[in-house]
Amino acid sequence: MKKLSLALLLTTFSLLGQNEVKTCETLSKINALIQREHYQPKPIDDSLSVFVFDSFLDVLDANRNLFTKIEYEKLCKHRLQLDNSILQNNCAFMSDFVTVYKSALNRKKKVLEKLQKEVFDYTTNDSVKFSKKKFPFDLVLTDIERVWRKRIKYDILEDISKLSPNLDSLTPHFTKLEKTSKAKIFDTNLCKVNSILEDTNRLENDLQNNFLNIFCTYFDPHSNYFSMDAKSSFMSGLSTSNLSLGLNIGFNEKEEIIIEEIVPGGPAAKTDKFEKDDVILKVSNTKGDEYSVSCTSMEKIGELILSDSNVEIELTIQKKNGTIQSVRLRKQVMKATENAVFSYIAEAKSKIGYINIPSFYSNFDGYSIQGCADDVAKEIVKLQKDNVEGLVIDLQNNGGGSMEEAMKLAGMFLDIGPISVLVDNKSKQTILKDGNRGSAYNGPIVLLINGNSASASEFFAASMQDYNRAIIIGSTSLGKASMQTILPLDQNNQQDFVKLTIEKFYRITGDSHQIKGIVPDIALPVLFDSIIQREISFKTALKYDVITTKARFNPFSKTLFPKIIELSNSRIKNTSRFNEISLANEQINALYNNPKKPTRLTFKDVFNDIHEIDPIWKKVKKIVESESNNTISNNSFDLEQLKFDVFQQEINRYKIKEVKNNPYLEEAIAILNDYKNLNK
């Protein structure tokens, strides 16, 4: 028995040693790549050590209910030493993190198994505290049971509270509901812990991958490490245009699989049972295979969903209100539409062309034979044949993409000249120019942006603003003015990659929109605008600065801009829908930004806490679903094409509804009408 234990012990240390060597080898390659290619490489010093250590501990124990204070202090010996260890190619520190993390998980498992047998009392004065700031690592061993008892009790009460917005309908059935929710909460928690502990390789690989990624983000938030692991394969598989369930899937902050988008016309949309942010709990097929998402590897779940042999799939989902539904879906062939440019004609006093650009995709992405810019050119030709008198380009929620496509698009509205200035890590300036004379469209343009308009969207918007080529309306953009490329760590073994920031781009004026964002000419209230995570919220974001550039350009006249802006601002003040958005934002800000009071662990108190936001959500839903006074229709070319495609007809109805509900388009049309009247 002693020999067996010793053998197991030696095997464990051997595996840890191998992982440490692998971690160091990968770290060394990442650091060499960053120091050589990154736009603004930083030294490996105490600042890096503190950032990586603190961020890593936040990932491992975000809620401060796993590690004790003693364990944290034990790990703290590495807080100022990680830089030295990395430079010395000594990654022995990883075994400390693995050992402490594994021990804490085993302890958590025992505590949960003990608490599972308890009968909970929901009439005590126990309460839970909430904070947007991180709690300190001050957990003591004797308090662990109490902390987890409170956490589980809150989760159970929260789960029951989400079943209905009516407290009186739940209270008489509380005992029965509590039994069901308690079993579910414990099963979920224990299942997650067991799935990690039972797969030692998964635990160690997850810790290593998290550590390597955090190391990269120290240099800037958009530099990341990733390997060809199960999660990335799973995500890429579900995000392809051939996803025949008609669902786009993502992960929330709890690492739960959620519904990110329901594709119009697809199997999921036809059931009318799915909503954005629904959590997928189980996946099963008709052969009897059933997997609980929280306990199964992404490889197995992805294989079951994506396999052609599984024509029918059943998804068990949890709605926002806590209700659980099982929905059976039969796969169908889907067409790629997610990233395709589309256009409509909007009429209100005049005929205006509307073009929506969801992302700056390129022909390498497989979404189109051409890239985004060529697709926009096609839409412009269609709209011009219908004699539109102005153009609205919608970049709201466009997170970017190909800079080359953004540059080509800018060139379509400008007649030769510089568009942007690229600066590399040697401070070399490259002026990007539109070398083609002439333009695809010469009429007036209004550009729509918001806080989620980023990167290539900002690149394009900046050029339009610098040339006075378009009036920009909406809210300040995200503020990302850097370019990334994906590089393998090893050309011979392309399993590990780094997405690396290699250049920063500036406006042709020498100004930068890094951190600052693109500030619209006309500011409009946008729902949730103040709580959107912009570039400025990242600790390691590149700084804002200004350069002196040799770019020379001839902007268009902006003689009419001041009057147009004045008329628009006056109209906005008297538009009821914009006033409703501003009022809703005040309530949202108060709810999100004000410190939250401790909540007593009674059913009534937790119910009131969960449903405090309900009235605001009702207002938001009403605002979002309000229709504008515009008439939205297809251009003549698309109208003919739609006659022969039932699938596209369904998607078209969905898109028209979304466009008709867009208050910013209504104001954009009014601005273009002002331009027309002032230009007479």
XYZ file of C-alpha atoms in Angstrom:
680
model
C 0.000 0.000 0.000
C 2.837 2.362 0.865
C 4.581 1.542 -2.404
C 1.387 2.295 -4.353
C 0.919 5.627 -2.559
C 4.528 6.545 -3.223
C 4.137 5.612 -6.891
C 1.031 7.768 -7.195
C 2.792 10.626 -5.444
C 5.787 10.399 -7.758
C 3.482 10.268 -10.791
C 1.659 13.394 -9.616
C 4.881 15.320 -9.092
C 6.138 14.103 -12.454
C 3.009 15.408 -14.206
C 3.238 18.725 -12.380
C 6.879 18.985 -13.351
C 6.039 18.344 -16.993
C 3.333 21.010 -16.924
C 5.706 23.511 -15.329
C 8.241 22.919 -18.087
C 5.545 23.276 -20.742
C 4.236 26.470 -19.138
C 7.730 27.966 -19.046
C 8.462 27.013 -22.632
C 5.220 28.602 -23.808
C 5.721 31.695 -21.631
C 9.221 32.154 -22.992
C 7.976 31.975 -26.584
C 5.091 34.359 -25.861
C 7.384 36.872 -24.190
C 9.923 36.710 -27.031
C 7.140 37.279 -29.552
C 5.669 40.171 -27.574
C 9.006 41.898 -26.995
C 9.776 41.598 -30.714
C 6.415 42.385 -32.330
C 4.120 44.200 -29.871
C 3.342 47.851 -30.560
C 4.423 48.897 -27.072
C 6.171 46.053 -25.226
C 6.676 46.432 -21.475
C 9.476 45.041 -19.342
C 8.950 41.908 -17.255
C 9.013 43.525 -13.816
C 7.112 43.842 -10.532
C 4.229 45.688 -12.224
C 3.620 42.714 -14.478
C 3.980 40.353 -11.536
C 1.329 42.164 -9.457
C -1.104 42.498 -12.387
C -0.816 38.835 -13.405
C -1.028 37.545 -9.831
C -4.047 39.667 -8.867
C -5.873 38.952 -12.127
C -5.157 35.227 -11.853
C -6.512 35.058 -8.309
C -9.595 36.989 -9.437
C -10.217 34.315 -12.074
C -9.722 31.436 -9.641
C -11.787 32.905 -6.807
C -13.868 35.814 -8.088
C -16.403 35.586 -5.240
C -13.813 35.132 -2.461
C -15.486 31.989 -1.144
C -12.895 29.406 -2.185
C -9.462 30.324 -0.794
C -8.887 31.021 2.863
C -6.835 33.994 3.997
C -3.984 31.619 4.945
C -4.009 30.035 1.475
C -4.026 33.436 -0.188
C -1.092 34.573 1.951
C 0.752 31.382 1.065
C 0.343 32.145 -2.634
C 1.227 35.805 -2.046
C 4.917 34.925 -1.894
C 4.687 34.859 -5.704
C 2.988 38.263 -6.028
C 6.251 40.161 -6.502
C 8.282 37.219 -7.771
C 6.462 36.018 -10.891
C 8.557 38.315 -13.086
C 11.797 36.852 -11.707
C 10.501 33.291 -12.101
C 9.480 33.939 -15.704
C 12.839 35.485 -16.584
C 14.624 32.542 -14.939
C 12.436 29.983 -16.769
C 11.311 28.595 -13.435
C 7.565 27.956 -13.401
C 7.455 25.979 -10.171
C 4.926 28.557 -8.939
C 2.258 26.832 -11.082
C 2.358 23.752 -8.889
C 1.556 25.946 -5.858
C -1.489 27.402 -7.613
C -2.616 23.947 -8.776
C -2.143 22.373 -5.348
C -3.947 25.128 -3.430
C -6.745 25.332 -6.001
C -7.278 21.570 -5.980
C -7.267 21.468 -2.179
C -9.790 24.319 -2.022
C -12.055 22.559 -4.521
C -11.945 19.312 -2.527
C -12.822 21.257 0.621
C -15.680 22.987 -1.197
C -16.968 19.601 -2.334
C -17.016 18.234 1.244
C -18.762 21.360 2.541
C -21.419 21.165 -0.174
C -22.020 17.459 0.470
C -22.504 18.201 4.182
C -24.797 21.177 3.579
C -26.838 19.143 1.090
C -28.136 17.041 3.994
C -29.182 20.062 6.072
C -32.690 21.476 6.384
C -32.317 25.208 5.739
C -34.000 27.811 7.913
C -35.203 30.830 5.909
C -36.412 32.858 8.887
C -33.031 33.886 10.315
C -31.466 37.355 10.151
C -28.645 36.141 7.888
C -27.881 38.474 5.000
C -25.609 38.670 1.970
C -23.548 41.667 0.870
C -22.931 42.841 -2.668
C -20.161 45.023 -3.986
C -18.864 46.114 -7.392
C -15.384 46.190 -5.879
C -13.589 42.951 -5.111
C -13.899 41.699 -1.538
C -10.582 41.017 0.220
C -9.289 37.469 0.724
C -10.244 37.292 4.394
C -12.056 33.945 4.557
C -11.153 31.851 7.601
C -11.500 28.082 7.787
C -14.157 28.137 10.505
C -16.399 30.410 8.399
C -16.448 28.381 5.189
C -19.597 26.413 6.022
C -21.431 29.588 7.040
C -20.367 31.418 3.875
C -21.443 28.590 1.583
C -24.690 28.044 3.475
C -25.578 31.706 2.853
C -24.505 31.521 -0.798
C -26.559 28.385 -1.470
C -29.591 29.754 0.380
C -29.480 32.913 -1.711
C -29.143 30.874 -4.938
C -32.162 28.754 -3.962
C -34.290 31.801 -3.103
C -33.161 33.515 -6.293
C -34.066 30.448 -8.351
C -37.575 30.329 -6.874
C -38.029 34.113 -7.218
C -37.368 33.959 -10.952
C -40.285 31.563 -11.481
C -42.859 34.344 -11.347
C -43.102 38.128 -10.938
C -45.962 37.532 -8.483
C -44.854 36.817 -4.898
C -48.335 35.689 -3.805
C -48.417 32.989 -6.485
C -45.174 31.459 -5.186
C -45.508 31.755 -1.405
C -48.155 28.979 -0.910
C -45.937 26.511 -2.813
C -42.644 27.554 -1.242
C -41.889 24.212 0.493
C -42.304 22.209 -2.693
C -40.433 24.746 -4.808
C -37.593 24.960 -2.278
C -37.090 21.184 -2.403
C -36.825 21.239 -6.219
C -34.552 24.287 -6.366
C -32.320 23.031 -3.581
C -31.722 19.742 -5.395
C -30.954 21.583 -8.627
C -28.562 24.116 -7.027
C -26.594 21.427 -5.176
C -26.493 19.143 -8.222
C -25.164 21.994 -10.366
C -22.507 23.081 -7.863
C -21.301 19.563 -7.091
C -21.367 18.595 -10.721
C -19.107 21.531 -11.633
C -16.626 20.741 -8.865
C -16.549 17.018 -9.659
C -16.081 17.587 -13.384
C -12.957 19.675 -12.649
C -11.516 17.392 -9.963
C -12.077 14.197 -11.949
C -10.006 15.481 -14.866
C -6.602 16.529 -13.525
C -5.337 17.389 -16.999
C -8.294 19.704 -17.569
C -7.692 21.485 -14.254
C -4.007 22.039 -14.927
C -4.530 23.008 -18.576
C -7.282 25.472 -17.664
C -5.055 27.112 -15.061
C -2.141 27.277 -17.465
C -4.248 28.739 -20.300
C -5.776 31.343 -17.981
C -2.344 32.323 -16.697
C -0.870 32.639 -20.202
C -3.810 34.723 -21.406
C -3.582 37.075 -18.412
C 0.143 37.466 -19.091
C -0.696 38.656 -22.623
C -3.414 41.072 -21.489
C -0.870 42.881 -19.298
C 0.549 44.393 -22.485
C -2.893 45.513 -23.664
C -6.444 44.125 -23.355
C -6.595 42.970 -26.986
C -3.494 40.781 -26.901
C -4.529 37.249 -26.015
C -3.187 33.721 -25.857
C -5.277 30.869 -27.124
C -4.701 27.247 -28.000
C -6.680 24.947 -30.246
C -8.560 23.568 -27.271
C -12.063 22.182 -26.911
C -13.699 25.478 -26.014
C -12.382 27.430 -28.985
C -13.228 24.553 -31.342
C -16.697 24.361 -29.847
C -17.300 28.090 -30.195
C -16.018 28.282 -33.756
C -18.189 25.330 -34.720
C -21.341 26.867 -33.302
C -20.597 30.246 -34.852
C -20.327 29.069 -38.456
C -22.884 30.041 -41.048
C -23.863 26.358 -41.380
C -25.271 26.132 -37.816
C -28.443 24.301 -38.680
C -30.273 24.798 -35.374
C -30.544 28.518 -36.154
C -28.860 29.595 -32.924
C -25.687 31.535 -32.214
C -24.183 30.497 -28.888
C -21.855 32.200 -26.425
C -20.666 32.140 -22.819
C -21.792 34.482 -20.038
C -19.700 35.696 -17.103
C -20.510 32.485 -15.194
C -19.109 30.400 -18.087
C -22.627 29.114 -18.786
C -23.583 28.465 -22.404
C -26.190 31.008 -23.446
C -28.232 31.895 -26.526
C -26.628 34.982 -28.088
C -28.839 35.238 -31.153
C -31.799 33.482 -32.735
C -31.357 33.403 -36.512
C -34.583 34.547 -38.229
C -36.254 31.807 -40.250
C -34.298 29.015 -38.559
C -35.594 26.011 -36.563
C -35.183 27.791 -33.206
C -36.940 30.967 -34.378
C -39.902 28.951 -35.674
C -40.551 27.460 -32.218
C -40.869 30.962 -30.728
C -39.529 29.514 -27.456
C -35.999 30.930 -27.404
C -34.833 34.340 -26.209
C -31.468 36.050 -26.022
C -29.522 35.055 -22.849
C -31.453 31.824 -22.256
C -29.075 29.404 -20.487
C -28.617 25.942 -22.022
C -28.682 23.346 -19.224
C -28.847 20.019 -21.101
C -28.360 18.692 -24.605
C -29.725 15.362 -25.828
C -30.450 13.447 -29.044
C -32.975 10.791 -30.066
C -30.480 7.984 -29.382
C -30.584 8.473 -25.619
C -27.375 10.488 -25.290
C -27.914 13.292 -22.768
C -25.309 15.685 -21.398
C -25.577 18.198 -18.583
C -23.720 21.290 -19.796
C -22.138 22.155 -16.442
C -20.571 18.695 -16.114
C -19.575 17.822 -19.658
C -16.641 18.858 -21.789
C -17.300 21.300 -24.597
C -15.941 18.674 -27.017
C -18.729 16.206 -26.211
C -21.474 18.842 -26.308
C -20.162 20.292 -29.560
C -19.870 16.812 -31.094
C -23.468 15.970 -30.198
C -24.876 19.256 -31.519
C -22.801 19.470 -34.690
C -22.767 15.834 -35.784
C -24.704 15.240 -39.023
C -25.971 11.958 -37.562
C -27.992 13.878 -34.960
C -30.799 15.353 -37.060
C -32.972 16.093 -34.018
C -31.601 17.751 -30.886
C -33.377 18.562 -27.640
C -32.146 21.575 -25.675
C -33.149 22.123 -22.047
C -33.024 25.854 -21.359
C -33.543 28.146 -18.391
C -35.331 31.413 -19.087
C -34.505 34.742 -17.453
C -37.419 34.262 -15.053
C -36.012 30.894 -13.949
C -38.487 28.627 -15.746
C -37.017 25.540 -17.411
C -38.173 24.307 -20.809
C -37.153 21.451 -23.096
C -37.368 22.244 -26.802
C -36.845 19.739 -29.616
C -35.311 21.095 -32.806
C -34.911 19.490 -36.209
C -31.899 20.753 -38.150
C -32.232 22.444 -41.498
C -29.820 23.866 -44.043
C -29.211 27.529 -43.259
C -27.815 30.294 -45.423
C -25.142 32.716 -44.228
C -26.702 36.081 -43.355
C -25.247 37.157 -40.013
C -22.464 39.353 -41.379
C -24.009 40.374 -44.697
C -24.639 44.038 -45.480
C -28.297 44.846 -46.187
C -30.242 47.901 -47.280
C -33.752 49.353 -47.250
C -35.533 52.466 -48.423
C -36.913 54.648 -45.644
C -39.496 57.269 -46.535
C -40.544 60.297 -44.516
C -41.030 63.378 -46.749
C -38.214 62.077 -48.958
C -36.723 58.773 -50.076
C -33.615 57.821 -48.054
C -31.332 54.831 -48.473
C -30.460 52.873 -45.311
C -27.433 50.530 -45.268
C -26.652 48.339 -42.251
C -23.067 47.066 -41.878
C -22.995 44.456 -39.058
C -19.212 43.962 -39.326
C -16.261 44.684 -41.608
C -15.927 41.147 -42.924
C -13.519 40.311 -45.714
C -13.649 37.790 -48.533
C -11.318 35.592 -46.429
C -14.076 35.118 -43.836
C -16.212 33.012 -46.151
C -19.307 35.170 -45.721
C -19.182 36.642 -49.184
C -17.437 36.217 -52.513
C -16.446 39.846 -52.080
C -15.743 41.695 -48.880
C -17.887 44.120 -46.932
C -16.936 47.171 -49.062
C -17.946 45.475 -52.342
C -21.234 44.398 -50.769
C -21.921 48.011 -49.735
C -21.150 49.147 -53.304
C -23.804 46.744 -54.592
C -26.383 48.112 -52.160
C -25.564 51.687 -53.216
C -26.167 50.788 -56.868
C -29.551 49.274 -55.957
C -30.560 52.318 -53.914
C -29.438 54.824 -56.535
C -31.615 53.087 -59.123
C -34.536 53.899 -56.828
C -33.438 57.565 -56.710
C -32.666 57.952 -52.997
C -31.910 61.525 -51.872
C -29.587 60.703 -48.991
C -27.838 57.813 -47.300
C -27.831 56.517 -43.709
C -25.005 54.122 -42.833
C -25.628 52.178 -39.631
C -22.521 51.115 -37.681
C -24.314 50.670 -34.341
C -22.967 47.568 -32.557
C -20.440 46.982 -35.360
C -17.431 45.636 -33.465
C -15.004 46.035 -36.369
C -13.158 43.503 -38.499
C -10.958 44.020 -41.536
C -9.146 47.381 -41.657
C -8.569 46.852 -45.379
C -12.330 46.687 -45.926
C -12.841 49.817 -43.811
C -10.253 51.641 -45.914
C -11.876 50.501 -49.176
C -15.252 51.637 -47.875
C -13.928 55.092 -46.946
C -12.459 55.393 -50.433
C -15.906 54.863 -51.931
C -17.095 58.163 -50.442
C -13.889 60.199 -50.890
C -12.040 61.379 -53.981
C -8.403 60.387 -53.412
C -6.373 61.318 -50.335
C -5.081 60.060 -46.968
C -7.472 58.151 -44.725
C -5.471 57.237 -41.637
C -1.953 57.035 -40.205
C -0.517 53.743 -38.950
C 2.321 53.750 -36.404
C 4.362 50.642 -35.570
C 6.600 49.770 -32.601
C 9.515 51.647 -34.175
C 7.414 54.849 -34.409
C 7.398 54.549 -38.182
C 4.398 56.328 -39.708
C 2.581 54.867 -42.702
C -0.051 57.083 -44.302
C -2.914 54.974 -45.631
C -4.364 56.538 -48.770
C -7.313 56.106 -51.052
C -5.595 56.003 -54.424
C -8.725 55.755 -56.566
C -10.155 58.873 -58.140
C -13.896 59.352 -57.973
C -16.431 57.940 -55.542
C -19.359 55.543 -55.579
C -21.752 58.008 -53.945
C -21.609 61.818 -53.761
C -24.796 62.656 -51.860
C -25.282 63.543 -48.164
C -24.562 60.897 -45.504
C -25.556 60.404 -41.874
C -23.546 57.825 -39.927
C -24.996 56.035 -36.869
C -22.620 54.881 -34.091
C -22.818 53.870 -30.431
C -20.580 52.618 -27.609
C -20.284 49.197 -29.250
C -19.004 50.628 -32.548
C -15.335 49.686 -32.413
C -12.024 49.358 -34.219
C -12.626 49.255 -38.006
C -15.962 51.041 -37.454
C -14.120 53.849 -35.686
C -11.438 53.871 -38.391
C -14.122 54.457 -41.055
C -16.120 56.950 -38.949
C -12.976 58.981 -38.181
C -12.188 59.421 -41.881
C -15.781 60.468 -42.636
C -15.660 63.001 -39.800
C -12.231 64.393 -40.685
C -13.309 65.008 -44.274
C -16.707 66.424 -43.173
C -18.126 63.748 -45.452
C -20.870 62.646 -43.074
C -22.708 63.918 -40.018
C -22.169 61.401 -37.221
C -24.958 60.852 -34.701
C -25.426 58.573 -31.691
C -23.124 58.101 -28.697
C -19.328 58.071 -28.338
C -17.747 54.930 -29.789
C -15.724 52.336 -27.866
C -12.288 53.981 -28.232
C -10.094 51.229 -29.714
C -7.451 52.483 -32.154
C -5.124 49.501 -32.364
C -4.558 46.708 -34.854
C -4.041 43.054 -34.021
C -2.750 40.050 -35.921
C -2.784 36.358 -34.989
C 0.654 34.770 -34.840
C 1.604 31.145 -34.074
C 4.187 30.606 -31.340
C 5.819 27.885 -33.353
C 5.717 27.701 -37.152
C 6.285 23.947 -37.038
C 3.596 23.154 -34.458
C 0.680 25.552 -34.849
C -1.249 24.671 -31.707
C -0.569 27.820 -29.678
C -1.324 31.325 -30.887
C -1.171 34.909 -29.713
C -3.451 37.646 -30.974
C -1.005 40.535 -30.781
C -1.387 44.308 -30.987
C 1.195 45.360 -33.572
C 0.147 48.873 -34.634
C -1.814 51.893 -33.523
C -3.720 54.078 -35.937
C -4.288 57.808 -35.834
C -6.602 60.192 -37.574
C -5.170 62.205 -40.477
C -5.301 65.238 -38.177
C -2.738 63.543 -35.896
C -5.355 63.063 -33.176
C -6.198 59.607 -31.865
C -9.510 58.111 -30.860
C -7.779 55.589 -28.566
C -9.646 55.842 -25.222
C -11.313 59.048 -26.475
C -13.562 57.318 -29.018
C -15.308 58.942 -31.979
C -17.352 61.774 -30.510
C -20.525 62.218 -32.609
C -21.445 65.573 -34.131
C -24.898 65.129 -32.632
C -25.223 63.240 -29.336
C -28.316 61.101 -28.881
C -29.388 59.230 -25.738
C -28.675 55.491 -26.040
C -30.040 52.865 -23.658
C -27.434 51.496 -21.199
C -24.803 53.819 -22.703
C -23.065 54.625 -19.411
C -22.609 50.978 -18.446
C -21.165 49.824 -21.782
C -17.608 48.581 -21.224
C -15.477 50.907 -23.326
C -11.726 50.885 -23.859
C -11.145 53.287 -20.953
C -12.414 50.654 -18.490
C -9.446 48.335 -19.170
C -6.474 48.779 -16.838
C -3.892 47.975 -19.502
C -5.415 49.883 -22.437
C -3.011 51.866 -24.622
C -2.973 55.574 -23.778
C -4.487 58.461 -25.727
C -1.972 60.689 -27.468
C -1.523 62.985 -30.466
C 1.148 62.842 -33.180
C 2.468 65.266 -35.761
C 1.730 63.894 -39.203
C 2.582 64.892 -42.763
C -0.827 63.818 -44.058
C -2.417 66.560 -46.179
C -6.081 66.501 -47.133
C -8.885 68.727 -48.412
C -12.047 68.348 -46.349
C -15.512 68.994 -47.724
C -17.332 72.180 -46.775
C -19.233 72.063 -43.485
C -21.049 75.374 -43.931
C -24.436 73.755 -43.300
C -23.299 71.659 -40.303
C -23.891 74.238 -37.529
C -27.492 74.891 -38.603
C -28.211 71.174 -39.131
C -26.822 70.382 -35.667
C -28.863 73.194 -34.107
C -32.098 71.940 -35.711
C -31.387 68.366 -34.672
C -30.600 69.234 -31.046
C -33.827 71.229 -30.840
C -35.800 68.311 -32.246
C -34.151 65.787 -29.904
C -35.179 67.814 -26.842
C -38.806 67.587 -27.923
C -38.842 63.939 -29.024
C -40.766 61.866 -26.485
C -38.907 58.627 -27.268
C -35.488 60.201 -26.659
C -36.792 61.719 -23.426
C -38.016 58.259 -22.371
C -34.567 56.808 -23.109
C -32.889 59.536 -21.018
C -35.265 58.901 -18.119
C -34.759 55.126 -18.334
C -30.979 55.664 -18.354
C -31.207 57.718 -15.147
C -32.999 54.820 -13.443
C -30.598 52.244 -14.904
C -27.587 54.279 -13.756
C -29.019 54.633 -10.238
C -29.584 50.875 -10.047
C -26.164 49.886 -11.403
C -23.979 52.588 -9.899
C -25.374 53.088 -6.400
C -24.072 50.758 -3.647
C -26.429 47.852 -3.085
C -27.715 47.265 0.428
C -27.258 43.833 2.079
C -30.158 41.470 1.401
C -31.720 39.385 4.185
C -31.987 35.691 3.347
C -35.757 35.510 3.541
C -37.907 34.677 0.547
C -39.664 38.045 0.485
C -36.428 40.064 0.687
C -34.648 38.079 -2.028
C -37.769 38.182 -4.226
C -37.930 41.984 -3.919
C -34.204 42.201 -4.655
C -34.509 40.078 -7.815
C -37.564 41.908 -9.130
C -36.413 45.421 -8.305
C -35.405 45.872 -11.934
C -38.729 44.644 -13.413
C -40.350 48.093 -13.834
C -37.261 49.406 -15.641
C -37.191 46.376 -17.952
C -40.824 46.994 -18.847
C -39.964 50.566 -19.789
C -36.941 49.444 -21.791
C -38.992 46.815 -23.631
C -41.652 49.387 -24.481
C -39.020 51.819 -25.791
C -37.264 49.158 -27.867
C -40.508 47.895 -29.410
C -41.883 51.343 -30.289
C -42.210 51.846 -34.029
C -41.069 54.971 -35.838
C -43.199 56.917 -38.287
C -41.018 55.932 -41.228
C -42.137 53.672 -44.038
C -39.528 50.926 -44.538
C -39.471 48.985 -47.805
C -37.143 46.914 -49.956
C -35.375 48.388 -52.933
C -36.763 47.294 -56.312
C -34.004 44.750 -56.985
C -34.357 42.940 -53.641
C -38.150 42.980 -53.941
C -37.912 40.887 -57.109
C -35.380 38.478 -55.577
C -37.522 37.889 -52.491
C -40.430 36.582 -54.547
C -38.584 33.294 -55.049
C -37.041 32.743 -51.594
C -39.334 31.881 -48.667
C -36.433 31.653 -46.201
C -35.181 35.139 -47.065
C -38.743 36.474 -46.833
C -38.863 35.466 -43.160
C -35.504 37.109 -42.475
C -36.635 40.203 -44.370
C -39.756 40.603 -42.195
C -37.613 40.356 -39.060
C -35.095 42.936 -40.310
C -37.770 45.404 -41.450
C -39.305 45.276 -37.977
C -35.906 46.000 -36.376
C -35.217 48.911 -38.738
C -38.695 50.364 -38.192
C -38.081 50.305 -34.413
C -34.830 52.298 -34.768
C -35.329 55.850 -33.370
C -31.893 56.906 -34.594
C -32.853 56.224 -38.197
C -35.879 58.491 -37.759
C -33.627 61.347 -36.599
C -31.082 60.607 -39.350
C -33.826 60.982 -41.962
C -34.912 64.279 -40.392
C -31.295 65.505 -40.585
C -31.070 64.584 -44.281
C -34.346 66.419 -44.910
C -32.860 69.470 -43.156
C -29.811 69.195 -45.425
C -32.047 69.043 -48.502
C -34.076 72.087 -47.422
C -31.024 74.173 -46.460
C -29.255 73.272 -49.690
C -32.032 74.588 -51.954
